[in-house]
Short mmCIF file of N, CA and C and ligand atoms in Angstrom, two decimals:
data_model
loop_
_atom_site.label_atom_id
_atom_site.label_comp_id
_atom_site.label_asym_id
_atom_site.label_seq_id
_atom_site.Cartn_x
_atom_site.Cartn_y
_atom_site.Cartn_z
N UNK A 17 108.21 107.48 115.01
CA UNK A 17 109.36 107.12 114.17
C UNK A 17 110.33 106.25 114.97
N UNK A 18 110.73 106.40 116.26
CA UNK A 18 111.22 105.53 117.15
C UNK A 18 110.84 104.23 117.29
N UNK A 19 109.34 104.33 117.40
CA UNK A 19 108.97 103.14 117.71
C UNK A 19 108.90 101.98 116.17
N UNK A 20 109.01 102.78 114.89
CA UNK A 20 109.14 102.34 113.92
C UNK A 20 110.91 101.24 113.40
N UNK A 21 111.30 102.60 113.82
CA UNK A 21 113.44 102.40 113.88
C UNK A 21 113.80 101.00 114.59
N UNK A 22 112.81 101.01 115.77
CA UNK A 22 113.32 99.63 117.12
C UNK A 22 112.37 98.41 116.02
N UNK A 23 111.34 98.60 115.77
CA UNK A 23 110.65 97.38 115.00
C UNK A 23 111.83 96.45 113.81
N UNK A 24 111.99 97.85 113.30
CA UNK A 24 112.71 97.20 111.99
C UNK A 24 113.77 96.26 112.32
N UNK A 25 114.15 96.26 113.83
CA UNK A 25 115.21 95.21 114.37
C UNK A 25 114.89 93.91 114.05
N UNK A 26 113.85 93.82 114.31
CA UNK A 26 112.78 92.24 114.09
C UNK A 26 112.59 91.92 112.81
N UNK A 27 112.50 92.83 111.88
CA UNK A 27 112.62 92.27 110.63
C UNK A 27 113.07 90.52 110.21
N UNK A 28 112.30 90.23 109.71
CA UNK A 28 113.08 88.33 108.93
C UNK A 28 112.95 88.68 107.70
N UNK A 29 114.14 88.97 107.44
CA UNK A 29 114.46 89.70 106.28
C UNK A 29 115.79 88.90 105.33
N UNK A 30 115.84 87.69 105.36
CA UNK A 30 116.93 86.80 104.60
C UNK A 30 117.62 86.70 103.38
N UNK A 31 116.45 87.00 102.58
CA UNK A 31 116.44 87.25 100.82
C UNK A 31 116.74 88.62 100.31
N UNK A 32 116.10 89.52 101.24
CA UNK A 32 116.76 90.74 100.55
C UNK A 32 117.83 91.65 101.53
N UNK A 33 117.69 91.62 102.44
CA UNK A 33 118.71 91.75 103.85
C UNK A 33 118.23 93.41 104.28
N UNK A 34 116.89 93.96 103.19
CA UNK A 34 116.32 94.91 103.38
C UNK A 34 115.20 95.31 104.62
N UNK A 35 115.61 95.92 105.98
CA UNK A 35 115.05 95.49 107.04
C UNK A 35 114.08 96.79 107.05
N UNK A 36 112.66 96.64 107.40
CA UNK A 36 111.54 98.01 107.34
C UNK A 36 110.78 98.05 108.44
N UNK A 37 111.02 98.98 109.30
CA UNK A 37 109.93 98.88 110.67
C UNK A 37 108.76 99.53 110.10
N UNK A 38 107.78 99.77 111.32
CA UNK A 38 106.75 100.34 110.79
C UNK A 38 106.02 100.78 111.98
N UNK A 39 105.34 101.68 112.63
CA UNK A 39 104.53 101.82 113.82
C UNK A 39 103.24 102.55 113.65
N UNK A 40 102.08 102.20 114.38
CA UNK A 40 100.87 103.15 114.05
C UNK A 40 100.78 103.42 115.35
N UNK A 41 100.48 104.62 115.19
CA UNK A 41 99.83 105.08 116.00
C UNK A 41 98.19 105.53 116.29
N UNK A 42 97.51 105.25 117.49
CA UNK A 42 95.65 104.84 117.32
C UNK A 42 95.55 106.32 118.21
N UNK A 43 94.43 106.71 117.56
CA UNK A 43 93.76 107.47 118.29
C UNK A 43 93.81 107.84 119.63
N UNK A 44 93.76 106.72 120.24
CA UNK A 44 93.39 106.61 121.97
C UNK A 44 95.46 106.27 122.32
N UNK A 45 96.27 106.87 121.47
CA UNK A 45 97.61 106.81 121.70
C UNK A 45 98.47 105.55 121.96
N UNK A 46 97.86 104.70 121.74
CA UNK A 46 98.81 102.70 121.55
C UNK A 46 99.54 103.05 120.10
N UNK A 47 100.84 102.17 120.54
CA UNK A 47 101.58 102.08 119.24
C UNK A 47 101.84 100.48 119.03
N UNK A 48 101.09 100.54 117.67
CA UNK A 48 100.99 98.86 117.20
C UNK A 48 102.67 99.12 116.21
N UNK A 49 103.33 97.86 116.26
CA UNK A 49 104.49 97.76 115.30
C UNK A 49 104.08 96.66 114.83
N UNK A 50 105.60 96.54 113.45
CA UNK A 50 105.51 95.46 112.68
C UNK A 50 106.96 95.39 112.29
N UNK A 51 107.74 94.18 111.53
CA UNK A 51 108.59 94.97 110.35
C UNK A 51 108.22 93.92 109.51
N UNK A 52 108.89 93.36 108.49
CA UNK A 52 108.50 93.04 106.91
C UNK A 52 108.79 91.34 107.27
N UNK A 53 108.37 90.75 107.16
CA UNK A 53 108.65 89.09 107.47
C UNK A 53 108.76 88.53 105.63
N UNK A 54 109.83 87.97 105.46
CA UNK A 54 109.82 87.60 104.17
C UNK A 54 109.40 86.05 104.03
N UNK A 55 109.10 85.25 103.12
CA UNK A 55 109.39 83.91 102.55
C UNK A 55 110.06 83.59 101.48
N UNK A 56 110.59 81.97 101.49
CA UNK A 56 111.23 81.51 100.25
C UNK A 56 110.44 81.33 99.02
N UNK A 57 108.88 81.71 99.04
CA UNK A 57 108.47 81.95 98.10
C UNK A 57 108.11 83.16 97.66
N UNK A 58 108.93 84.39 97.56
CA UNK A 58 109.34 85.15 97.39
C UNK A 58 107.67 86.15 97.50
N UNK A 59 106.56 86.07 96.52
CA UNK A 59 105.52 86.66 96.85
C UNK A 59 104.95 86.52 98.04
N UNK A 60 105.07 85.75 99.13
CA UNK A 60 104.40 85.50 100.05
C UNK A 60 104.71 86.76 101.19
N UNK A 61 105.99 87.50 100.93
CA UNK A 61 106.49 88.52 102.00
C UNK A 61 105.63 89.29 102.29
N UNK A 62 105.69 89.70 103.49
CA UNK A 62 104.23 90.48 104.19
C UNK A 62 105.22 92.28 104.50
N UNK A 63 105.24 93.14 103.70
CA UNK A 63 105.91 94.14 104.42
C UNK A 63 105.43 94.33 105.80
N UNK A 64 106.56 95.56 106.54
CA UNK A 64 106.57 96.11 107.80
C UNK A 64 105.17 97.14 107.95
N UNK A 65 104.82 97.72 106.94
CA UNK A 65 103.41 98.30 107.26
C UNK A 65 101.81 97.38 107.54
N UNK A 66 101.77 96.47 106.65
CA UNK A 66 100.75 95.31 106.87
C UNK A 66 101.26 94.56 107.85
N UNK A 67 102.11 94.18 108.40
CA UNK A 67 102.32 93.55 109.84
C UNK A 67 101.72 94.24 111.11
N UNK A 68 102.17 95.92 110.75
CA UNK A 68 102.21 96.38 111.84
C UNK A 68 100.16 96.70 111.89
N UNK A 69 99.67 96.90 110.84
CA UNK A 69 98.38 97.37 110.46
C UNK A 69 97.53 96.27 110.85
N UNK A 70 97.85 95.28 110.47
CA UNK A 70 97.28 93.67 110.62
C UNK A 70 97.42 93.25 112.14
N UNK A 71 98.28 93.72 112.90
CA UNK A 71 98.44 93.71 114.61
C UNK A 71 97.61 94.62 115.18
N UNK A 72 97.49 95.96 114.48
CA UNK A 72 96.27 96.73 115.04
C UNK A 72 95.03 96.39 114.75
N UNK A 73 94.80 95.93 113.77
CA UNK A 73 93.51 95.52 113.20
C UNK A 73 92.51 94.48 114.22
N UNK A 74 93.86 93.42 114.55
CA UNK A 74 93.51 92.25 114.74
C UNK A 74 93.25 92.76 116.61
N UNK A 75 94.06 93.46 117.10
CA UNK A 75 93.76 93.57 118.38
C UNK A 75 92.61 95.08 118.40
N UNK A 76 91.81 94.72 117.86
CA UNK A 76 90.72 95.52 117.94
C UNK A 76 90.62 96.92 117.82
N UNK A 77 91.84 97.54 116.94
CA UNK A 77 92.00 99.07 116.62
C UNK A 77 91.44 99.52 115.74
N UNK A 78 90.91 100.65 115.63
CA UNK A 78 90.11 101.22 113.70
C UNK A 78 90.72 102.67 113.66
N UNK A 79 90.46 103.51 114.40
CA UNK A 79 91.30 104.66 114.03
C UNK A 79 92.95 104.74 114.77
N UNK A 80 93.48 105.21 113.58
CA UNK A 80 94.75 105.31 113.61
C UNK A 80 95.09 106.97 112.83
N UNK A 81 95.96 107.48 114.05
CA UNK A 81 96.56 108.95 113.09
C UNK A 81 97.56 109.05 112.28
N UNK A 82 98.42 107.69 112.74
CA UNK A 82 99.61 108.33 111.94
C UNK A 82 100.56 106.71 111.76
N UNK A 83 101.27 106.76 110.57
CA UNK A 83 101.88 105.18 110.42
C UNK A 83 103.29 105.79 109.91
N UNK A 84 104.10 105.39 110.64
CA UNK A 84 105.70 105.60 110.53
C UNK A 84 105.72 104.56 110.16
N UNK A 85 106.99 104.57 109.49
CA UNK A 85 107.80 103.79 108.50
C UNK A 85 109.68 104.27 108.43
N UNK A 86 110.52 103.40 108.78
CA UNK A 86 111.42 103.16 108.85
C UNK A 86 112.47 102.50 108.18
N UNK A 87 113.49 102.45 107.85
CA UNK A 87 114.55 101.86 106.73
C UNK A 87 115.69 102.45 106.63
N UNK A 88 116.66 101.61 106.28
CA UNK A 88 117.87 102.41 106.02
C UNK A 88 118.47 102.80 104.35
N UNK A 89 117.67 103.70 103.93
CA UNK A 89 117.24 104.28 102.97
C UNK A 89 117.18 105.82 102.78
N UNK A 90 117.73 106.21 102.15
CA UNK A 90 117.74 108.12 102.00
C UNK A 90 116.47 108.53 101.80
N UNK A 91 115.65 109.15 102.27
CA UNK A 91 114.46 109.67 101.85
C UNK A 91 113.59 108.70 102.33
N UNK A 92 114.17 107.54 103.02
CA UNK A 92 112.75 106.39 103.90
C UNK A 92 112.56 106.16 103.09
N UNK A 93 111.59 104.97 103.63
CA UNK A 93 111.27 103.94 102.44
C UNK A 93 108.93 104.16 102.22
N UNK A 94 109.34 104.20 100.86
CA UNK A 94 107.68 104.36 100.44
C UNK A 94 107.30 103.12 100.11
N UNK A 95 105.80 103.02 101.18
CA UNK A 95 105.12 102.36 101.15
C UNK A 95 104.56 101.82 99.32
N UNK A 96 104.90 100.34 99.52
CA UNK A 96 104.43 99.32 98.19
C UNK A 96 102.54 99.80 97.72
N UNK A 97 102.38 99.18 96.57
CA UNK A 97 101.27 99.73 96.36
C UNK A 97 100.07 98.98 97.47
N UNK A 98 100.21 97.19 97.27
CA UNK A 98 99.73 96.51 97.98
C UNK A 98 99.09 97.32 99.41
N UNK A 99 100.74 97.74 99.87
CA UNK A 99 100.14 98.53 101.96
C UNK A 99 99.11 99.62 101.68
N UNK A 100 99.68 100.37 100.40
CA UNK A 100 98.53 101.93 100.33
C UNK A 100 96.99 101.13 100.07
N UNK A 101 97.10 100.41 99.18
CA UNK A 101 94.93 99.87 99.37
C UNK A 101 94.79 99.31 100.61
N UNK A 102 95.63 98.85 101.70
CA UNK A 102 95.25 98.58 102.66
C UNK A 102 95.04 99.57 103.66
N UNK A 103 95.91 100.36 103.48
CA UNK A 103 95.89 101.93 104.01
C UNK A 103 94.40 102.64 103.87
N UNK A 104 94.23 102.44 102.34
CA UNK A 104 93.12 102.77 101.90
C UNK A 104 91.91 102.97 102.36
N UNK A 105 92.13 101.59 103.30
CA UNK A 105 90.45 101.03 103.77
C UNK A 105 90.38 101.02 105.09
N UNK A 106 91.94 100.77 105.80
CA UNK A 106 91.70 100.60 107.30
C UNK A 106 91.98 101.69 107.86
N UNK A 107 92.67 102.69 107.13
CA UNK A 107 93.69 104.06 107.74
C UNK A 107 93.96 104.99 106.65
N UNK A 108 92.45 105.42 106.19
CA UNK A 108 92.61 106.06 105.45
C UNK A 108 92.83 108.06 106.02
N UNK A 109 92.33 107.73 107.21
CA UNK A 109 92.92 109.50 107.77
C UNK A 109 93.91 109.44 108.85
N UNK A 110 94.92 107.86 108.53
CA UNK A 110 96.15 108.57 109.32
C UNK A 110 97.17 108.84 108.28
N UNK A 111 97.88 109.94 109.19
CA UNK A 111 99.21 110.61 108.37
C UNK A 111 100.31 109.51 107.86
N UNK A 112 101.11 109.84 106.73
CA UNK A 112 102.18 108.19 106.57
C UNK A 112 103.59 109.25 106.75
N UNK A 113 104.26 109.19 107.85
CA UNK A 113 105.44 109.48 107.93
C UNK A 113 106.74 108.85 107.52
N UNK A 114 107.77 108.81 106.94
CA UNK A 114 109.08 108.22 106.57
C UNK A 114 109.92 108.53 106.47
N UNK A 115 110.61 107.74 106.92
CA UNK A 115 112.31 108.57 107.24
C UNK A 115 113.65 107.26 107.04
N UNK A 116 114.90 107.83 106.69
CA UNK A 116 115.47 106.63 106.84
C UNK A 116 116.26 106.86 108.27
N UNK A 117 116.50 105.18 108.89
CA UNK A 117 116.64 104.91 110.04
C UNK A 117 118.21 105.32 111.00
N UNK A 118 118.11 106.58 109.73
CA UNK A 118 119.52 106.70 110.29
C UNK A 118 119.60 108.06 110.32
N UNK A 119 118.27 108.65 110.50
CA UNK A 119 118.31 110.04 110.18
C UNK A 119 116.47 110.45 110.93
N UNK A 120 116.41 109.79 111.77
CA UNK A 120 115.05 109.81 111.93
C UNK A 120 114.21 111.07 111.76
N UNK A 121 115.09 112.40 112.07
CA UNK A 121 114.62 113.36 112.89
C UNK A 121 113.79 113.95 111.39
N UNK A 122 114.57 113.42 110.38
CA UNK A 122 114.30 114.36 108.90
C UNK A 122 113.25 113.35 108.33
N UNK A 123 112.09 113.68 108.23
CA UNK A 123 110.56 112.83 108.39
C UNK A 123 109.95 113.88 107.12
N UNK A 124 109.75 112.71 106.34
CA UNK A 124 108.50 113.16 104.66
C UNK A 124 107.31 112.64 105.72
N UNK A 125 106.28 113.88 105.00
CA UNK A 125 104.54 113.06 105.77
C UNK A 125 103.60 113.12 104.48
N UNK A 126 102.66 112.63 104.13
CA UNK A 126 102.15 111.98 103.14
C UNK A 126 100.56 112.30 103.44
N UNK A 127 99.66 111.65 102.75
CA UNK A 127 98.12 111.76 103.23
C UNK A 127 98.36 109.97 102.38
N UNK A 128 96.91 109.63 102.97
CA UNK A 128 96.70 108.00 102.19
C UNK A 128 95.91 108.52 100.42
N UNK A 129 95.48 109.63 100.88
CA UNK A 129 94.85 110.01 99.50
C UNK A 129 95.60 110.08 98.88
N UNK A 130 96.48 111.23 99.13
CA UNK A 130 97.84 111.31 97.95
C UNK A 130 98.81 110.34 97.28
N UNK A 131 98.94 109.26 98.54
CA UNK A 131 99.82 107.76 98.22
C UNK A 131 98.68 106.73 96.53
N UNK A 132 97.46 106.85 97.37
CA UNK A 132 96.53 106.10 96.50
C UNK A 132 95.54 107.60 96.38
N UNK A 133 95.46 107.82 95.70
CA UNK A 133 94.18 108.35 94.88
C UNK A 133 92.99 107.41 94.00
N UNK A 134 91.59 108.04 94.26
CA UNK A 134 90.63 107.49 93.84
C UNK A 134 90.63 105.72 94.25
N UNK A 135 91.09 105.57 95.70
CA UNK A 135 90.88 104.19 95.65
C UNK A 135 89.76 103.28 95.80
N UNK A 136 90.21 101.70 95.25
CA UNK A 136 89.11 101.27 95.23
C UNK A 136 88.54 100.79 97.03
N UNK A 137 87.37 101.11 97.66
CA UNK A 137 87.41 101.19 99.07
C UNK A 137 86.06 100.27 99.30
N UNK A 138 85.36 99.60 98.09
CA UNK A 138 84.30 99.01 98.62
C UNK A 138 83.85 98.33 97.34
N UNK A 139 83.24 97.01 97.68
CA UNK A 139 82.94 96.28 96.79
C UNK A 139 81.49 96.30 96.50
N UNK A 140 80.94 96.38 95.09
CA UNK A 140 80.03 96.79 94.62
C UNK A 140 78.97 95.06 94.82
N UNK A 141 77.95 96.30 94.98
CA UNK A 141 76.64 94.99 95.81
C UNK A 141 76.19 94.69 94.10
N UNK A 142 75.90 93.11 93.74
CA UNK A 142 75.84 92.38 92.54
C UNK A 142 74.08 92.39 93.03
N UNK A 143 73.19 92.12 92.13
CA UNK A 143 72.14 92.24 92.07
C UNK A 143 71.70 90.82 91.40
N UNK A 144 72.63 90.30 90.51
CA UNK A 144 72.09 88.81 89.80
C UNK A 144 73.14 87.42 90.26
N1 LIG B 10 109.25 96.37 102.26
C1 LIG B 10 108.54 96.80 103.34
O1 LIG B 10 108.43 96.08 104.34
N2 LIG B 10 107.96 98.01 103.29
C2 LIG B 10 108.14 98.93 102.30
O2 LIG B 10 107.63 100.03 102.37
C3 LIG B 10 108.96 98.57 101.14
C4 LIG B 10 109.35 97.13 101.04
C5 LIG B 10 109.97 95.10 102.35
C6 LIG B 10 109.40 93.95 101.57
C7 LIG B 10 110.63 93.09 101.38
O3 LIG B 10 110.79 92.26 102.52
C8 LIG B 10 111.78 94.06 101.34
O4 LIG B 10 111.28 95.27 101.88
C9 LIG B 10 112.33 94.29 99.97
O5 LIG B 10 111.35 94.68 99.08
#
């Protein structure tokens, strides 16, 4: 959750001034961060969980236990639907912790099942 709270500093967050860290934590104990990078074309914004997921990914991580999430928000901020199918597929047995960033100590924890249920996790092999 710390390492989530310090991310959200980095946030480029212009348009909505809404800043979201995010941290995973891997198996073998590395903590990948992220926070939410926005654009002026408003769909293009990448939240603080796919930054931080997309940094583990990319530097060669697959299991992950646990993905904090950070904000200055009562009750933390819940992950968009978009991060949970990504959750889905890359981190589907780590824990999703959240808290807001001003209260760290008081942490909701989640499963990826419960966020997304029945997700879609694999693309069906076409035959014609
Ligand atoms: N955002 C995140 O980064 N993570 C969340 O869990 C919720 C939303 C970002 C996206 C956008 O930059 C801003 O918060 C407002 O939606």
């Amino acid at each position: 959750m710390r390492a989530a709270a310090e991310a959200r500093h980095h946030a480029v967050a212009p348009y909505s001034r809404f800043k979201v860290g995010a941290a995973l934590l891997t198996q073998a104990g590395e903590i990948f961060s992220g926070a939410n990078v926005e654009s002026a074309s408003y769909g293009l914004t990448c939240c603080a969980e796919r930054v931080a997921l997309f940094r583990a990914l990319t530097s060669g991580q697959r299991r992950f236990v646990a993905l904090a999430v950070a904000a200055r928000l009562s009750g933390g901020p819940m992950p968009c639907g978009a991060c949970r199918q990504l959750l889905a597929e890359y981190a589907p047995n780590a824990a999703v912790w959240v808290a807001d960033s001003r209260a760290l100590r008081t942490v909701r924890e989640f499963s990826v099942r419960e966020l997304l249920p029945a997700a879609f996790v694999e693309i069906p092999k076409y035959s014609d």
